[in-house]
Tab-separated table of C-alpha atoms and ligand atoms in Angstrom:
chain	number	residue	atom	x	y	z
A	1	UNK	CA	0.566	18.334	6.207
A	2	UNK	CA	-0.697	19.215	3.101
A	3	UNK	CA	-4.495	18.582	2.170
A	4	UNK	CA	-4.580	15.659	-0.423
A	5	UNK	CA	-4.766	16.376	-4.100
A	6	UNK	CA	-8.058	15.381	-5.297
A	7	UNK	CA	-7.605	13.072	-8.873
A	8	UNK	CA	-9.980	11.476	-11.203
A	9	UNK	CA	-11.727	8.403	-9.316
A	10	UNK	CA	-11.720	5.271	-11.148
A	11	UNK	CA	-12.780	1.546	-9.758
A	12	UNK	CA	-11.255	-1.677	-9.440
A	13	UNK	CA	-13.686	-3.828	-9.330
A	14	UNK	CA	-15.569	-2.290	-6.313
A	15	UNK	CA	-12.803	-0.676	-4.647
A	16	UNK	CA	-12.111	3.361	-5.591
A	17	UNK	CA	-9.335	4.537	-6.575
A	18	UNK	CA	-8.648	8.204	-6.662
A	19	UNK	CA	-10.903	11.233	-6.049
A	20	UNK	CA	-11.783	11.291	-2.014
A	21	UNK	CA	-11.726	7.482	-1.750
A	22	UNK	CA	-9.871	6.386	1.384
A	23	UNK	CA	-5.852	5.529	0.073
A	24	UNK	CA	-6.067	1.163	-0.944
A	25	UNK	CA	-3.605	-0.656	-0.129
A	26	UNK	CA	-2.888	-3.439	-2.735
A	27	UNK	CA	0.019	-6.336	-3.180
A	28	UNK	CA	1.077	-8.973	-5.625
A	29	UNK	CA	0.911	-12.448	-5.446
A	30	UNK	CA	4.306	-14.665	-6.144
A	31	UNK	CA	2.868	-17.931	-6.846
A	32	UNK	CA	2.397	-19.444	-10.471
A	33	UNK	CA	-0.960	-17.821	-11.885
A	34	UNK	CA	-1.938	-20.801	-13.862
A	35	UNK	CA	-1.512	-22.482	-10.267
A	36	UNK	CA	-5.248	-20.762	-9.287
A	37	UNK	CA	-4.950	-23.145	-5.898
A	38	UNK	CA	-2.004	-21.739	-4.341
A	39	UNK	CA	-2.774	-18.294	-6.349
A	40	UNK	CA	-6.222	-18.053	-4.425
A	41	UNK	CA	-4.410	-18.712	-1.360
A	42	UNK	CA	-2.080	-16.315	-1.545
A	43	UNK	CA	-4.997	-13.698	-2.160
A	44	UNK	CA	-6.707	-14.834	0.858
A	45	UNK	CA	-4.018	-14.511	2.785
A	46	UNK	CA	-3.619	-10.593	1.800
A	47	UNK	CA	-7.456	-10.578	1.802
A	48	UNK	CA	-7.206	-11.847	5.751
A	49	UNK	CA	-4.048	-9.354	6.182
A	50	UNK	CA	-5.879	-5.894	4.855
A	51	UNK	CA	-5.054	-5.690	1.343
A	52	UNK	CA	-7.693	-3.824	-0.574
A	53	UNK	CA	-6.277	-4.571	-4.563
A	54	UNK	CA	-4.530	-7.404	-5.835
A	55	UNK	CA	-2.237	-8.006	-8.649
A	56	UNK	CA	-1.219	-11.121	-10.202
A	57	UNK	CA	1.231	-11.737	-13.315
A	58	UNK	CA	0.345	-13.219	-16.541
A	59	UNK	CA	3.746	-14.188	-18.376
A	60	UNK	CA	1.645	-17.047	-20.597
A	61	UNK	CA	-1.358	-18.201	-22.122
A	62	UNK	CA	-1.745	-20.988	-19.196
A	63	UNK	CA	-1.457	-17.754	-16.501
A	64	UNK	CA	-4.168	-15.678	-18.587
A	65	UNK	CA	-6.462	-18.850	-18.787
A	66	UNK	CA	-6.561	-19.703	-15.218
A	67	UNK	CA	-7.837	-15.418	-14.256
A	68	UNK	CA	-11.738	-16.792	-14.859
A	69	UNK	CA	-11.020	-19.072	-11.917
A	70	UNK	CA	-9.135	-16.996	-9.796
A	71	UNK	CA	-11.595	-14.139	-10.508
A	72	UNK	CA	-14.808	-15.997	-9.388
A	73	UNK	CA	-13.379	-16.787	-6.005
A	74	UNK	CA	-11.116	-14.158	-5.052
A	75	UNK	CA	-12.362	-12.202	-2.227
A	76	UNK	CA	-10.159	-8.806	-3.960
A	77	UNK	CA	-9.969	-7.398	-7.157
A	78	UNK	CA	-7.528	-8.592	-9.477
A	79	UNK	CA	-5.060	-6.547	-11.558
A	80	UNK	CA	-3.614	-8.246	-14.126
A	81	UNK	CA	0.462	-7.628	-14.872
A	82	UNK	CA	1.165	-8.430	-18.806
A	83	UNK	CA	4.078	-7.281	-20.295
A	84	UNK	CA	4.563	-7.046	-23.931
A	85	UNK	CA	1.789	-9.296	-25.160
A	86	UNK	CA	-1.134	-7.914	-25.867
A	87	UNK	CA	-3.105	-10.987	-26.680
A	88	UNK	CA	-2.931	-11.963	-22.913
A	89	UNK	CA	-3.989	-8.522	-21.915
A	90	UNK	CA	-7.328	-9.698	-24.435
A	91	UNK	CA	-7.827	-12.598	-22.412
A	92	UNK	CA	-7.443	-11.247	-19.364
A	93	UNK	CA	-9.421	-8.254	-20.234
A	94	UNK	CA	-12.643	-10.972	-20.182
A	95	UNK	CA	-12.778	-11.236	-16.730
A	96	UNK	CA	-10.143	-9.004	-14.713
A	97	UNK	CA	-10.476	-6.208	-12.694
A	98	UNK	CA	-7.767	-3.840	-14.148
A	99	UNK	CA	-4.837	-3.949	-16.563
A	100	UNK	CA	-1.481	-3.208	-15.960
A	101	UNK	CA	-0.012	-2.625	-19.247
A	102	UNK	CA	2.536	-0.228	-20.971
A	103	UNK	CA	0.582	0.689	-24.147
A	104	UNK	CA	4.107	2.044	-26.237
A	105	UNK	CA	5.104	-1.571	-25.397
A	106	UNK	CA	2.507	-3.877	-27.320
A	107	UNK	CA	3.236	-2.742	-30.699
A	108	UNK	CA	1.244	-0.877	-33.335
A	109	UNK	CA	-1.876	1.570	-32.691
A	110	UNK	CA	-4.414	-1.338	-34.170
A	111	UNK	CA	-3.165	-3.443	-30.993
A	112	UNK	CA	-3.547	-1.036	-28.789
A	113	UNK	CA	-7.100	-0.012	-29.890
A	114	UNK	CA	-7.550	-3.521	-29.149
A	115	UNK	CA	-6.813	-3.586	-25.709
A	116	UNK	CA	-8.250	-0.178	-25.160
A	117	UNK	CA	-11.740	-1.490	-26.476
A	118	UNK	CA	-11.729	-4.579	-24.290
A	119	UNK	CA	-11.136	-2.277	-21.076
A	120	UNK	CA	-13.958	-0.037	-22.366
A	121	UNK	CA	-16.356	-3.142	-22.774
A	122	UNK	CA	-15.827	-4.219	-19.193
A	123	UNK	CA	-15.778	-0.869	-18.390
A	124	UNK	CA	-12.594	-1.536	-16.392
A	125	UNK	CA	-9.380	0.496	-15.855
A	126	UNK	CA	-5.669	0.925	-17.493
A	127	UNK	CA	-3.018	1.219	-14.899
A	128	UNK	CA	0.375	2.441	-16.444
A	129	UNK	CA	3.694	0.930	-14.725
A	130	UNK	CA	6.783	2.940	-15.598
A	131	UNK	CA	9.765	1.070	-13.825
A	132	UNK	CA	13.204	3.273	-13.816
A	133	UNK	CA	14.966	-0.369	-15.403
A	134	UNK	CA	13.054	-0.178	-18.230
A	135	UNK	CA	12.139	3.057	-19.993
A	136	UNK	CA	11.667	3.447	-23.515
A	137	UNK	CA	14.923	3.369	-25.452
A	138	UNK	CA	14.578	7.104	-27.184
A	139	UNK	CA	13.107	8.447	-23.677
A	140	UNK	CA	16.522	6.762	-21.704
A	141	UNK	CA	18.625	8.063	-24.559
A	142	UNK	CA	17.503	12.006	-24.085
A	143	UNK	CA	16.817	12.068	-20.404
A	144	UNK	CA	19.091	9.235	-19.313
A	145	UNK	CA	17.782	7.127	-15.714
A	146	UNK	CA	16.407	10.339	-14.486
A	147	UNK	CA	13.259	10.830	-12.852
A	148	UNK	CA	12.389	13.231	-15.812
A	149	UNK	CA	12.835	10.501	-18.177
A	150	UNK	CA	9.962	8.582	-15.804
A	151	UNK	CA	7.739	11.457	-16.051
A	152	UNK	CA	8.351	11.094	-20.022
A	153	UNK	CA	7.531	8.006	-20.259
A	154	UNK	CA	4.172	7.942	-18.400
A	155	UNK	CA	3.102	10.969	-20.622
A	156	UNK	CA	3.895	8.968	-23.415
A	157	UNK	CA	1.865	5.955	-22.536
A	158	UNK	CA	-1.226	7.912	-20.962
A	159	UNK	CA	-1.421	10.059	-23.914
A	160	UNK	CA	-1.394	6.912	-26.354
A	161	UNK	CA	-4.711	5.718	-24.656
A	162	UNK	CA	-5.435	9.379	-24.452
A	163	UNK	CA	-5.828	9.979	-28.062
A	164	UNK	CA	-8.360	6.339	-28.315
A	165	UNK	CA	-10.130	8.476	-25.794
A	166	UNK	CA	-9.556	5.915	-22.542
A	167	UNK	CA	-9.184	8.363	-19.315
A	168	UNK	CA	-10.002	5.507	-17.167
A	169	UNK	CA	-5.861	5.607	-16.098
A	170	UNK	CA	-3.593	5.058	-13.033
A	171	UNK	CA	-0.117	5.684	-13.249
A	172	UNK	CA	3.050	4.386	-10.817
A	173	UNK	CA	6.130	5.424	-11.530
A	174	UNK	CA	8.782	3.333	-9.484
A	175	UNK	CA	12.519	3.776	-9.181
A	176	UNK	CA	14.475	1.629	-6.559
A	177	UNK	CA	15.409	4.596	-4.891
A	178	UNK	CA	13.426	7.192	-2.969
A	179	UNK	CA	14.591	9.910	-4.500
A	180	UNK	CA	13.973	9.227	-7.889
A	181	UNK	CA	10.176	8.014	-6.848
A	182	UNK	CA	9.820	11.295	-5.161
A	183	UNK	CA	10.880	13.296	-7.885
A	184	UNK	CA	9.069	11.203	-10.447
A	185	UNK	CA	5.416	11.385	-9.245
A	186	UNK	CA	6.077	14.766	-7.730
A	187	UNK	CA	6.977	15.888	-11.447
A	188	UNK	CA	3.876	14.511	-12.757
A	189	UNK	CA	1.239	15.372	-10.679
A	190	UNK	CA	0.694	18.929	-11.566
A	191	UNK	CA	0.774	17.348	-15.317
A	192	UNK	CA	-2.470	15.182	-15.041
A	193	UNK	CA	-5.700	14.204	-12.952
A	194	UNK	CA	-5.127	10.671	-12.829
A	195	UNK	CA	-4.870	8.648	-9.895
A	196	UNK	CA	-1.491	7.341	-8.487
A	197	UNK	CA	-0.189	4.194	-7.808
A	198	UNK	CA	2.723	4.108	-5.767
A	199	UNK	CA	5.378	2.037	-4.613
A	200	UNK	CA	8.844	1.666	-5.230
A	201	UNK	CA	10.675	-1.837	-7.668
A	202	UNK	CA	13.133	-3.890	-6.094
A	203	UNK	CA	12.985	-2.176	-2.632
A	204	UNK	CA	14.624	-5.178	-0.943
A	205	UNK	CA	14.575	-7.451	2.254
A	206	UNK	CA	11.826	-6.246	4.988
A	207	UNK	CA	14.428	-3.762	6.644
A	208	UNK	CA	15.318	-1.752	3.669
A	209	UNK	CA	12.049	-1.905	1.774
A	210	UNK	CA	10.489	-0.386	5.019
A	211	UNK	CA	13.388	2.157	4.857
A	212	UNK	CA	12.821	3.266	1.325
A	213	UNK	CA	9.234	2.805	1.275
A	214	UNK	CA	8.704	4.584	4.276
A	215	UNK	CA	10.936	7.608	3.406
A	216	UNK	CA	9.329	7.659	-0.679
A	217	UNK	CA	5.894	6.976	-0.220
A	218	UNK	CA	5.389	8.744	3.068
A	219	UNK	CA	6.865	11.718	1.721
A	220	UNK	CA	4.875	12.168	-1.020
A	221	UNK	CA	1.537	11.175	0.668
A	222	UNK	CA	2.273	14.228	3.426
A	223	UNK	CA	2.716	16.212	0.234
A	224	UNK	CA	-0.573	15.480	-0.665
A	225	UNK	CA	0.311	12.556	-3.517
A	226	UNK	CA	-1.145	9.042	-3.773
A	227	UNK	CA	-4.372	7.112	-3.677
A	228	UNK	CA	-3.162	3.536	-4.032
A	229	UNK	CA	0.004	1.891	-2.917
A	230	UNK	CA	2.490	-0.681	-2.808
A	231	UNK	CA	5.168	-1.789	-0.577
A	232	UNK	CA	6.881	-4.221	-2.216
A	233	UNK	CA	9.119	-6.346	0.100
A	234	UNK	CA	10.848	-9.421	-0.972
A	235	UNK	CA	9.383	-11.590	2.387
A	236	UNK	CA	5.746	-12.542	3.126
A	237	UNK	CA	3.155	-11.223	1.872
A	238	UNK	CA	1.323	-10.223	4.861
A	239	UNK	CA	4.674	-7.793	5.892
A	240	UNK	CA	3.519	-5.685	2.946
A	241	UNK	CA	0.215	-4.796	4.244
A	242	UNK	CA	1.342	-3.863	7.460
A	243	UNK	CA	4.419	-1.729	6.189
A	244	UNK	CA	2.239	-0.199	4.026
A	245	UNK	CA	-0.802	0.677	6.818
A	246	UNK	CA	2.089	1.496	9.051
A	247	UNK	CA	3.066	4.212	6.389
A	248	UNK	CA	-0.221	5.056	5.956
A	249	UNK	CA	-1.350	5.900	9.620
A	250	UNK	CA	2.130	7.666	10.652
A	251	UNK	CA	2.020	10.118	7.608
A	252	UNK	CA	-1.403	10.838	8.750
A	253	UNK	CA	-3.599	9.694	5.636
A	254	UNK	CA	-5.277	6.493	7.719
A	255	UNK	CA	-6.793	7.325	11.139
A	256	UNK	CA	-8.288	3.768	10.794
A	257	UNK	CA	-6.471	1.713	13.979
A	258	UNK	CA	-3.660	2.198	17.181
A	259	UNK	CA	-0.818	4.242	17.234
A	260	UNK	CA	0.969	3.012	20.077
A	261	UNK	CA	4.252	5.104	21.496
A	262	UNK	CA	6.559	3.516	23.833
A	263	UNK	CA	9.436	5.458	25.478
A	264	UNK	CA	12.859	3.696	25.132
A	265	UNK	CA	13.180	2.547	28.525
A	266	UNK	CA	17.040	3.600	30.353
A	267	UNK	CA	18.301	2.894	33.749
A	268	UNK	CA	15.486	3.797	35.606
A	269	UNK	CA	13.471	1.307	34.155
A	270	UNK	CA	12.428	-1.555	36.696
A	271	UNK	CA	10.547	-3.585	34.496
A	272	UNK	CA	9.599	-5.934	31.459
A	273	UNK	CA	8.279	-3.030	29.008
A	274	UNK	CA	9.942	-4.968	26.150
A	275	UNK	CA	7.901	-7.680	26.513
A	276	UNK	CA	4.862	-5.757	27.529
A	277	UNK	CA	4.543	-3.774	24.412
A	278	UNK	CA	5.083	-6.654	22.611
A	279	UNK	CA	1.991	-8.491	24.005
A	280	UNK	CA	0.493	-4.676	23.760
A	281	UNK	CA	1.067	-4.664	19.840
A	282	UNK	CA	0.098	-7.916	18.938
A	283	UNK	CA	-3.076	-8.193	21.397
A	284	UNK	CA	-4.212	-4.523	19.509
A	285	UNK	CA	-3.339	-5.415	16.177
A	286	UNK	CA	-6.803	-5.635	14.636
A	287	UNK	CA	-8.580	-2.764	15.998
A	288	UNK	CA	-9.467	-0.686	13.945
A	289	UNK	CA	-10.947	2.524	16.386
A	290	UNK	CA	-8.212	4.950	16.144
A	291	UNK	CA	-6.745	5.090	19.757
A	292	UNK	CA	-3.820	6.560	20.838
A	293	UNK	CA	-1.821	4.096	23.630
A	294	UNK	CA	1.355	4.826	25.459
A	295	UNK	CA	3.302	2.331	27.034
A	296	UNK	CA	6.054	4.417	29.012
A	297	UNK	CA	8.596	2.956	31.926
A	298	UNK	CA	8.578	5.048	34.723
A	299	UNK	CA	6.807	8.346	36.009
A	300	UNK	CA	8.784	10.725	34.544
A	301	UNK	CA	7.329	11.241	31.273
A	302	UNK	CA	4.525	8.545	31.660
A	303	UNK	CA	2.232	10.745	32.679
A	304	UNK	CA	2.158	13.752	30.798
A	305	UNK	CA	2.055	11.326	27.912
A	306	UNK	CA	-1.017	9.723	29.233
A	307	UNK	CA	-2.511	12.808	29.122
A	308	UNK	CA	-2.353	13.326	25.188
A	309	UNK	CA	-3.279	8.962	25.099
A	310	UNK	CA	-6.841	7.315	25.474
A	311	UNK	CA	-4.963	4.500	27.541
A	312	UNK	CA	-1.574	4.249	28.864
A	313	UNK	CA	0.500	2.247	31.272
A	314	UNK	CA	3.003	4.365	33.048
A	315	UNK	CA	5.545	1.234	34.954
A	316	UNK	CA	6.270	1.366	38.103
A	317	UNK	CA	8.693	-1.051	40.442
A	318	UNK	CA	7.549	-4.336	39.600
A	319	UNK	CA	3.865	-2.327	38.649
A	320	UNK	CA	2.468	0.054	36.692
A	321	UNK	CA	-0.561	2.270	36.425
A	322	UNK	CA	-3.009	1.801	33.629
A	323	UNK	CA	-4.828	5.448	32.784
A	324	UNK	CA	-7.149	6.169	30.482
A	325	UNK	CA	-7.844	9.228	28.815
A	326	UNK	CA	-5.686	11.142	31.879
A	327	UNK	CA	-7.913	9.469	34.651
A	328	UNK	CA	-6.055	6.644	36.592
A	329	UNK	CA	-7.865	3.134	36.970
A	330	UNK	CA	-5.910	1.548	38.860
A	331	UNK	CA	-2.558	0.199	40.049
A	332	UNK	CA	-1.605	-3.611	39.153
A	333	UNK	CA	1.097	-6.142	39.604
A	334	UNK	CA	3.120	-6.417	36.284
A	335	UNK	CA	1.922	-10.194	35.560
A	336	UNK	CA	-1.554	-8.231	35.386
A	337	UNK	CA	-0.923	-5.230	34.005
A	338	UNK	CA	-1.027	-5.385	29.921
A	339	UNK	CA	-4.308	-8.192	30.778
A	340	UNK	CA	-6.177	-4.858	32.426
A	341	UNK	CA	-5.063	-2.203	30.221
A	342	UNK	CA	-6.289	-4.558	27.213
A	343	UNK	CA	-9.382	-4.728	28.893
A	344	UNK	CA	-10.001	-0.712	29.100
A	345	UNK	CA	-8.844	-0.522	25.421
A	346	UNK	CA	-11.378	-3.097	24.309
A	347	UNK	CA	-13.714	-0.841	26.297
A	348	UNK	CA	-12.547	2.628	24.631
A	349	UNK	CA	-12.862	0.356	21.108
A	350	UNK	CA	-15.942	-0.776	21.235
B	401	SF4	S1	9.929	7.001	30.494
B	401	SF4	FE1	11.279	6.595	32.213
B	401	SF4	S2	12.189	4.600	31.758
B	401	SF4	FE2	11.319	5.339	29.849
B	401	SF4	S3	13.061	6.346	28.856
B	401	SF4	FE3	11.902	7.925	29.946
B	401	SF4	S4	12.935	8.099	31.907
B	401	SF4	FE4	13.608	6.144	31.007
């Protein structure tokens, strides 16, 4: 695995982005942002679920009016999402954490300097969205949908704030497909020190947005790219956090939590693992000590993958062992087993 490219470290509110900050995790509320009720409890749910950054939109004056309110009781910092308008990015600027705004898309320099002064006021941060579906019309003209015409297109925008002397940047550069998103960010980040968002647009139901998502961003964070991130998944909002720590614990950048392997039980299986791991994920889901648990179905691989685990249950007939860290505790009946191997990995946790 490659060692991660250090970038420029910025904040969101209190949450770093960038330089040797731990990788965020962030998400998007779906609800009406002039609704601040059911906005604020959609950020506590992501709040409860792990999510480090949110983002909300602001499509009107109502949605930009109601981010005071939202701000003050949110327990995450909020990124607001304005296209176009850069009025609503003023407003918004007043008491937001971050912007996300194209700066090529709000019209003439005078606006932008506008903008770029409120950020520098609050002393809070720029983040630059380039989305494959909409790329500047000379940019899609010369490069087409390509991911060079991405790359383009952020240096376009970053260098507009650039030359009003705003560094305080983070770019994403999404494309629906992995690919593209790969090439993209890989294209750019020898190009700049900014800090990257990523993610992928319009990835899809749960199954396919874990696909993509898990083939693009985990590809570029082994390579070393990314300090913030996005799955976006058109589902709940809580199945975006845990895709996203998912991807960030099996590429390696998150040590935080369990990594729990499970053999895929065959004939000589003789009995429940299914429903063992099950109770095994769900019973582990919040610990946050990084332990390595095996749940395996019979003897002949259980335990030389015990060995490598801090716990494991190797099954048996109707039984199983529970071992931890190579050393066998004991031997129980299966309608005791996952109850005693939770117990020794609330021990190893802590
Ligand atoms: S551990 Fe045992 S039950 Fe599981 S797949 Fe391997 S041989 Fe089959």
């Amino acid at each position: 695995m490659t060692n991660r490219i250090k970038t420029k470290q910025i904040f969101v509110g209190n949450v770093a982005v960038g330089g040797d900050a731990p990788i965020t995790v962030q998400s998007m509320t779906f609800s009406k942002t002039s609704d601040v009720a059911a906005t604020l409890e959609q950020i506590n749910r992501l709040y409860f679920a792990g999510c480090d950054i949110v983002r909300v939109s602001v499509p009107d004056e109502e949605s930009a009016n109601a981010l005071k309110a939202i701000k003050a009781a949110s327990p995450l910092p909020i990124v607001a999402d304005i296209h176009f308008n850069y009025r609503l990015a003023l407003i918004a600027a007043e008491s937001v954490d971050c912007i996300r705004i194209n700066p090529g898309n709000i019209g003439d320099k005078t606006r932008i300097a506008q903008v770029v002064s409120a950020c520098k006021e609050r002393n809070i941060p720029i983040r630059i969205g380039v989305n494959s579906g909409s790329l500047e019309e000379a940019i899609e003209a010369r490069y087409g949908h390509s991911a060079e015409a991405m790359k383009q297109s952020a240096l376009y925008h970053i260098r507009l704030l650039e030359d009003l002397d705003f560094t305080a940047i983070k770019v994403s550069m999404k494309a629906s497909d992995a690919a593209r998103t790969i090439e993209a960010y890989s294209l750019l980040r020898p190009l700049v020190e900014y800090p990257f968002h990523l993610g992928l647009t319009e990835a899809g139901s749960t199954f396919h947005a874990t696909i993509k998502s898990s083939i693009a961003l985990g590809s570029l964070l082994i390579d070393g790219i990314g300090d913030t991130m996005r799955v976006s998944i058109t589902g709940e909002l809580e199945e975006e956090i845990k895709v996203a720590r998912a991807i960030l614990h099996d590429s390696g950048r998150q040590k935080d939590g369990v990594n729990i392997i499970a053999c895929p039980t065959c004939a000589r299986l003789e009995s429940d693992l299914r429903s063992a791991l099950a109770a095994v994920e769900e019973r582990t889901k919040n610990i946050k000590a990084p332990l390595n648990l095996s749940v395996m179905g019979c003897a002949v691989n259980a335990l030389g993958e015990a060995k490598h685990a801090d716990a494991a249950i190797a099954f048996g007939k109707k039984s199983g062992l529970v071992i931890v860290r190579g050393e066998i505790v004991g031997k129980y009946p299966e309608n005791e087993l996952v109850d005693r191997f939770i117990q020794e990995v609330e021990k190893l946790a802590g």
